[in-house]
Tab-separated table of C-alpha atoms in Angstrom:
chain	number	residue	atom	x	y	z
A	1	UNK	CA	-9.428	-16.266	-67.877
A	2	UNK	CA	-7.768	-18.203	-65.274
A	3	UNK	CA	-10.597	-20.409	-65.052
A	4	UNK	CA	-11.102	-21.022	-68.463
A	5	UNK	CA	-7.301	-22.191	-68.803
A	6	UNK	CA	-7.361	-24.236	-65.892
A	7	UNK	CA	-10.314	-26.205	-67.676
A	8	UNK	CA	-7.916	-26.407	-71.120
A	9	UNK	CA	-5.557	-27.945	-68.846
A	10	UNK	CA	-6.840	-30.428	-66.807
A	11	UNK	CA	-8.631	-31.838	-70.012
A	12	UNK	CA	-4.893	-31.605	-71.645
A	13	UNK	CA	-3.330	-33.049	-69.180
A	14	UNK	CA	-5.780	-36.572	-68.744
A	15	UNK	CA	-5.533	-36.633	-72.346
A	16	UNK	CA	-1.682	-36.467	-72.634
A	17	UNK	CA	-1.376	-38.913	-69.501
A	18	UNK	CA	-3.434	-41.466	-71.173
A	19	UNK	CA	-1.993	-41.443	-74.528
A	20	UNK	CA	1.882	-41.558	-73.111
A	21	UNK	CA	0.637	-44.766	-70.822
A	22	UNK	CA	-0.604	-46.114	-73.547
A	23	UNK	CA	1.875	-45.589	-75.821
A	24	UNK	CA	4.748	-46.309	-73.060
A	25	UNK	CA	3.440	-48.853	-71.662
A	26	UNK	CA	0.695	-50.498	-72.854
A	27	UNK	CA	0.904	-50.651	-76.733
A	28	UNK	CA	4.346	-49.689	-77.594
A	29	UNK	CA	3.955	-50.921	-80.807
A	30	UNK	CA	1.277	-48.258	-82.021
A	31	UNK	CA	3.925	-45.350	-81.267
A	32	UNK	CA	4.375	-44.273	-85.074
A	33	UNK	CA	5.201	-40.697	-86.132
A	34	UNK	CA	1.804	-40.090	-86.634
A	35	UNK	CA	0.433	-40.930	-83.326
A	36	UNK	CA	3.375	-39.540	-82.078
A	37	UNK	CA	2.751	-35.969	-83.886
A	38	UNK	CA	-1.023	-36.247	-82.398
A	39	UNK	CA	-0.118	-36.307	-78.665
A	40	UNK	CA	2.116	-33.210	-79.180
A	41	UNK	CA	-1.542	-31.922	-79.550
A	42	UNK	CA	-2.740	-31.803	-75.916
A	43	UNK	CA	0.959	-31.210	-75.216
A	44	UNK	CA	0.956	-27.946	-76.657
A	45	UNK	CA	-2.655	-27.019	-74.832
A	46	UNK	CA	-1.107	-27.828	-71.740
A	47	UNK	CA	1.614	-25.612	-72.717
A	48	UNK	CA	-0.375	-22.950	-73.811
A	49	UNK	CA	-2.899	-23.159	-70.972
A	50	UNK	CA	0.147	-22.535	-68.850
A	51	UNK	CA	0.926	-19.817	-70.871
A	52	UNK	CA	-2.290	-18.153	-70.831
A	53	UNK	CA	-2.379	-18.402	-66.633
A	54	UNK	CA	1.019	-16.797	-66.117
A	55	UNK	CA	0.279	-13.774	-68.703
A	56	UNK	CA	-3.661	-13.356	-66.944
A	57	UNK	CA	-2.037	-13.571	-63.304
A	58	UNK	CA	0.241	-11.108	-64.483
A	59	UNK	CA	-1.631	-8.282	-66.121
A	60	UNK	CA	-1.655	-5.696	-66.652
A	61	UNK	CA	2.251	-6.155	-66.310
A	62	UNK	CA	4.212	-8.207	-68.533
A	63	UNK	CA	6.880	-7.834	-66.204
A	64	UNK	CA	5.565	-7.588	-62.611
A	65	UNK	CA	5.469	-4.463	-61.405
A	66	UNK	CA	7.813	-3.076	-63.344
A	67	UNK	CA	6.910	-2.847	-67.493
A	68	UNK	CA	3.261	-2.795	-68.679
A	69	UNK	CA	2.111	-5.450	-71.768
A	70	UNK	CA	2.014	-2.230	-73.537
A	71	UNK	CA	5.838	-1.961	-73.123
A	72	UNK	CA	5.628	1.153	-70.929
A	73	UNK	CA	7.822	1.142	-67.954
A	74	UNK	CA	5.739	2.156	-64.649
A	75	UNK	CA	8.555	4.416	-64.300
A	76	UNK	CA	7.583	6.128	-67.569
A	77	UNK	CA	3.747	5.751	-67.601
A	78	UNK	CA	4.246	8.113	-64.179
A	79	UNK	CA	5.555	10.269	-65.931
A	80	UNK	CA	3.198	10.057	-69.305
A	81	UNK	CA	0.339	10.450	-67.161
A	82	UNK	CA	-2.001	13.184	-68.491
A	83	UNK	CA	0.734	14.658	-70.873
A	84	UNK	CA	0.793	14.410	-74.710
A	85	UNK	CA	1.751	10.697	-75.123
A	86	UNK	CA	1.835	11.016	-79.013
A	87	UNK	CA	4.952	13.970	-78.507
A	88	UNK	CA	6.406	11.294	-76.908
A	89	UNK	CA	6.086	8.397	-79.429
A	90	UNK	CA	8.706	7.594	-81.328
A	91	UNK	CA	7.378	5.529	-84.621
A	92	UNK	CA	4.666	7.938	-85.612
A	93	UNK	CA	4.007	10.727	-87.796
A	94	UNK	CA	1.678	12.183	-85.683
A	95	UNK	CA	2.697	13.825	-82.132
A	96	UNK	CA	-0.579	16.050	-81.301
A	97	UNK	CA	-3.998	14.700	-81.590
A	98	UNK	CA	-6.531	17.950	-82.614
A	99	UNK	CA	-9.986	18.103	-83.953
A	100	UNK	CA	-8.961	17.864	-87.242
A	101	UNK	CA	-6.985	15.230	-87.063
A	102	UNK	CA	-9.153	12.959	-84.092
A	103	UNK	CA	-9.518	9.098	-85.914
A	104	UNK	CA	-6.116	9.236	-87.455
A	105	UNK	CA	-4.358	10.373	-84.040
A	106	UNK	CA	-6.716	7.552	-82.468
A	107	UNK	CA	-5.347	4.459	-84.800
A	108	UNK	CA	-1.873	5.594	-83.918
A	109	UNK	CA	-2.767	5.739	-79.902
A	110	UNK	CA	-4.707	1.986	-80.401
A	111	UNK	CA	-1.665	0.857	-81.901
A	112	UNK	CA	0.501	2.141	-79.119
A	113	UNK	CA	-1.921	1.435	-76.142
A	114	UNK	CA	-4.463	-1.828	-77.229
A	115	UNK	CA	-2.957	-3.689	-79.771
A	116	UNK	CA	-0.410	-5.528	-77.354
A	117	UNK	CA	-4.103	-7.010	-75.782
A	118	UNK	CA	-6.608	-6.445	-78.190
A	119	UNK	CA	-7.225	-7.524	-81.697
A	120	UNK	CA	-9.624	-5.887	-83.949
A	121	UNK	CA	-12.395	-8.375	-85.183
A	122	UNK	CA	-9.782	-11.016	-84.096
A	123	UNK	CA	-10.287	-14.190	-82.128
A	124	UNK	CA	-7.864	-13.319	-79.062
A	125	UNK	CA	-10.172	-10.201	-76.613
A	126	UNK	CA	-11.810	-8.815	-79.972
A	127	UNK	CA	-11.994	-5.199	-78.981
A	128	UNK	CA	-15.189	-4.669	-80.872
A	129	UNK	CA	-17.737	-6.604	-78.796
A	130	UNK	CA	-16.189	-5.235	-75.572
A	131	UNK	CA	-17.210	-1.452	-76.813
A	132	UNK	CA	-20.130	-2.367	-78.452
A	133	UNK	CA	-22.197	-0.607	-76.084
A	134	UNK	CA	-20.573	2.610	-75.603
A	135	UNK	CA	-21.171	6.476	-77.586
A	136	UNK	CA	-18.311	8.694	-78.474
A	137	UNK	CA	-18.606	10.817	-75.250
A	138	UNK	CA	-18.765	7.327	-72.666
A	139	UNK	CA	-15.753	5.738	-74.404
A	140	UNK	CA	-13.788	9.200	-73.822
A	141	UNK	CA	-14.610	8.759	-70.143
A	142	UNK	CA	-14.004	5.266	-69.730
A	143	UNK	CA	-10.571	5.736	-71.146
A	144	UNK	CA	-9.608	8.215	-68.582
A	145	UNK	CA	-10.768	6.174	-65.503
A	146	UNK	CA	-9.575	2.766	-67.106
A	147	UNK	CA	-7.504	2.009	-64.432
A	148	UNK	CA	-10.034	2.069	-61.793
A	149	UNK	CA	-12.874	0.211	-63.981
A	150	UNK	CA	-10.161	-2.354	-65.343
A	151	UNK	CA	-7.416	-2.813	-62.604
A	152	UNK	CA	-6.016	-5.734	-64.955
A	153	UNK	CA	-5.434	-2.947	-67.882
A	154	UNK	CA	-2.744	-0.366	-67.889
A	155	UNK	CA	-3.612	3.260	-67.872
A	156	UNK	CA	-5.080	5.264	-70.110
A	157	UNK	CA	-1.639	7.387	-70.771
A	158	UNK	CA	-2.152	10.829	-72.614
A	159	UNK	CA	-4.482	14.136	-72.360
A	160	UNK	CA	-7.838	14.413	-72.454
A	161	UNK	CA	-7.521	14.997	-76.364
A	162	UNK	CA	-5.717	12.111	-76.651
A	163	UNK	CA	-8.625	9.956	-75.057
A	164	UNK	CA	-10.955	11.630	-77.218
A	165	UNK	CA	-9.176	10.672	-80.257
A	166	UNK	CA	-9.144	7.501	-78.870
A	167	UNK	CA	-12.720	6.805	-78.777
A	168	UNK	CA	-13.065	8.625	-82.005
A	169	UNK	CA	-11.495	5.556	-83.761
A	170	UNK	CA	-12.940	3.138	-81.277
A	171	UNK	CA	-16.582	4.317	-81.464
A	172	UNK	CA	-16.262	5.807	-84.794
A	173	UNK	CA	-14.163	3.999	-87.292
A	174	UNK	CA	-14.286	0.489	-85.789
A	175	UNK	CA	-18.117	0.979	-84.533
A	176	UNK	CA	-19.164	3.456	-87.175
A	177	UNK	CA	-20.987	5.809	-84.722
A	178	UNK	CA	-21.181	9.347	-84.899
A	179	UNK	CA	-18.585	11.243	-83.516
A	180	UNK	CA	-19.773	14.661	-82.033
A	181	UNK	CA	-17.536	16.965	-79.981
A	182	UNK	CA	-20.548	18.801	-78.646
A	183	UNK	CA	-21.339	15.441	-76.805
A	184	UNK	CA	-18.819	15.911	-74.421
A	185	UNK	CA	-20.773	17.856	-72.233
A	186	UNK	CA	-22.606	14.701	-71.360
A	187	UNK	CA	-26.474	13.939	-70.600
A	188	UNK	CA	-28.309	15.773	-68.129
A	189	UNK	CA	-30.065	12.862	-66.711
A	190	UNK	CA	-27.985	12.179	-63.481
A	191	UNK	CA	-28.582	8.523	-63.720
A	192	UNK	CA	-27.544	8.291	-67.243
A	193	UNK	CA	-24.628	9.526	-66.192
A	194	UNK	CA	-23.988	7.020	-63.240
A	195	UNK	CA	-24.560	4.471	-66.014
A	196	UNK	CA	-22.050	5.949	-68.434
A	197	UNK	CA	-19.376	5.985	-65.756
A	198	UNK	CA	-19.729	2.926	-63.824
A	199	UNK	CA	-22.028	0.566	-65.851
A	200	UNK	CA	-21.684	0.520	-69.523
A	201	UNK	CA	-18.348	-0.739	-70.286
A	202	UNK	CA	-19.308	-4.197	-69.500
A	203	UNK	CA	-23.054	-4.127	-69.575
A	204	UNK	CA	-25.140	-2.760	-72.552
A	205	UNK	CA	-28.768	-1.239	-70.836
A	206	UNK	CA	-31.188	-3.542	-72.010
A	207	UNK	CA	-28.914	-6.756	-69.521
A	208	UNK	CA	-29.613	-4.186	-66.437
A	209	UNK	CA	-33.022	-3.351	-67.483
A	210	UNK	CA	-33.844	-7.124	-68.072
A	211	UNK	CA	-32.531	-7.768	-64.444
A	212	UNK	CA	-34.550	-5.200	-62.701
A	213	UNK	CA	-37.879	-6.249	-64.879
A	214	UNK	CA	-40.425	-6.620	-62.483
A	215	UNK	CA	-38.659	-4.918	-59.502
A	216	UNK	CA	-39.479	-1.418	-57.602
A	217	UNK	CA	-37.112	1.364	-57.530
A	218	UNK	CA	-36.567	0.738	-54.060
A	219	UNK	CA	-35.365	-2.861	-55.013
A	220	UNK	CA	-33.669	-2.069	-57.481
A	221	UNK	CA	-31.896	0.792	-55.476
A	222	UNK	CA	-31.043	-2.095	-53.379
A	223	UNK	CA	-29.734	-4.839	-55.477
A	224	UNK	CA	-27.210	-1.792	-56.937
A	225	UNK	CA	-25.866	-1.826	-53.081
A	226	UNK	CA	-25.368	-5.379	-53.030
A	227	UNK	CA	-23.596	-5.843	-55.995
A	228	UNK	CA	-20.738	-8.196	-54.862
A	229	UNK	CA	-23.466	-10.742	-54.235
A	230	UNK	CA	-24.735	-10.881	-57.781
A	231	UNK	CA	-21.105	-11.061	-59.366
A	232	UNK	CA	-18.057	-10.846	-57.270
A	233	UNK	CA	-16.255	-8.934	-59.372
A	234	UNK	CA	-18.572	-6.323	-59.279
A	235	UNK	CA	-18.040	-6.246	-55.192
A	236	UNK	CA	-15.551	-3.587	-55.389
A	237	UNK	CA	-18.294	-0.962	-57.640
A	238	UNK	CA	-19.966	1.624	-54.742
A	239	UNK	CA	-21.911	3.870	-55.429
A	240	UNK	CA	-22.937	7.199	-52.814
A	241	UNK	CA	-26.568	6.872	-51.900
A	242	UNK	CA	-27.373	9.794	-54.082
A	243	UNK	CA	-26.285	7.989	-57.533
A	244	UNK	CA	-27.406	4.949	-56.752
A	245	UNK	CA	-31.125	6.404	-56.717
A	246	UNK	CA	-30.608	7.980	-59.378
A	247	UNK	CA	-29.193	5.138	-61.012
A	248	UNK	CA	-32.291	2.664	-60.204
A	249	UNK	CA	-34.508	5.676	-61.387
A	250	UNK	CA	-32.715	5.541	-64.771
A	251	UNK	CA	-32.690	2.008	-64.944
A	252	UNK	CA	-36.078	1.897	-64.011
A	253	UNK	CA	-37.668	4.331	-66.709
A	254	UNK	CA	-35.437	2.939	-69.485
A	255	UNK	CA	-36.770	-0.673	-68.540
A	256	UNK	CA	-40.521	1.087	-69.335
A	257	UNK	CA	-38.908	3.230	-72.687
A	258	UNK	CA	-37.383	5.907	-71.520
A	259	UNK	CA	-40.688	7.531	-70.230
A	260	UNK	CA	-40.845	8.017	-65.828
């Protein structure tokens, strides 16, 4: 993100530097309201690129260390952590989030928890392509470890219910997926469940089964330890021995259908 508004700003900038010379200095003359009006343009990109830094060198604090962007104070996320966040919520009719009540409970917590970052089908981190990938029962999951996959995104504040009903309006209202309680259990396969914890919520299967086309289990077992080197920001993923072979066994037979 940083990147990327670095980029808007350094084009901003020459652009805005060129057009005040030239209107300063140069041709005074063509400095109408119009022309003036147009090099507010790269003005406010340079603005906003600023903008955009400071709030991405920030996260997942909108003030540092102290309030989260979701307005939570780190003082009361503490003490929010794994108890009923919606019995806490003021501006909601709905303080317990049950089986009967899962995708209504789970619009309120998006609301309360997402929309401060995300938009829904929106042009500013569209939450819909970033969960794309992910069932009912991975989405729960990811939601409870968020902080560790995401260490630029608050936590995941609420019980285990709450998550649920979480990714029951994520995966199932906004995705249209089925939403099966029975799923929870998870999938026997012990690499399919290394990939549910560590690997889907930025990569769908078919991106890690076209990078290990072509490569042994043993290579493959070996690119997952090296990691860092492929993408720096995956550097900080490790995996114990045992999952990662049974990761690059998974990855392996899904690459070939699903079949060993």
């Amino acid at each position: 993100t940083i990147q990327s508004a670095g980029q808007y700003a350094l084009y901003s900038l020459i652009v805005l530097l060129i057009l005040v010379l030239l209107l300063a200095v140069v041709r005074p003359a063509i400095n109408t309201r119009t022309v003036a009006i147009l090099t507010l343009i790269p003005g406010f990109l340079l603005f906003g690129a600023f903008e955009w830094t400071r709030e991405a060198a920030r996260r997942p604090f909108v003030i540092n260390q102290i309030m989260y962007s979701t307005g939570v104070s780190l003082a009361q996320a503490e003490e929010l952590q794994g108890k009923n966040f919606l019995a806490q919520a003021k501006w909601t009719t709905l303080h317990e989030a049950t089986d009967e009540n899962l995708s209504s409970a789970g619009a309120e917590l998006f609301k309360f928890q997402c929309y401060a970052c995300h938009t829904i089908g929106g042009i500013n981190n569209d939450i819909l392509p970033h969960t794309a990938a992910m069932d009912f029962p991975t989405m729960t999951k990811y939601l409870l470890n968020v902080i560790h996959k995401r260490p630029y995104m608050p936590p995941f504040l609420g019980t285990e219910k709450e998550a649920q009903a979480l990714a029951a309006y994520i995966v199932g209202d906004l995705h249209g997926k089925e939403i099966d309680l029975t799923q929870l259990a998870g999938p026997a396969d012990q690499g399919q469940q290394v990939y549910d914890n560590n690997c889907i919520g930025c990569h769908g299967s078919d991106v890690i089964t076209n990078w290990a086309a072509g490569k042994t289990e043993a290579e493959i077992a070996d690119g997952l330890a090296k990691l860092g080197l492929l993408n720096a920001m995956m550097g900080g993923m490790a995996l114990e021995d045992a999952d990662r072979v049974a990761l690059a066994t998974w990855i392996l037979a899904e690459g070939k259908g699903g079949t060993q």
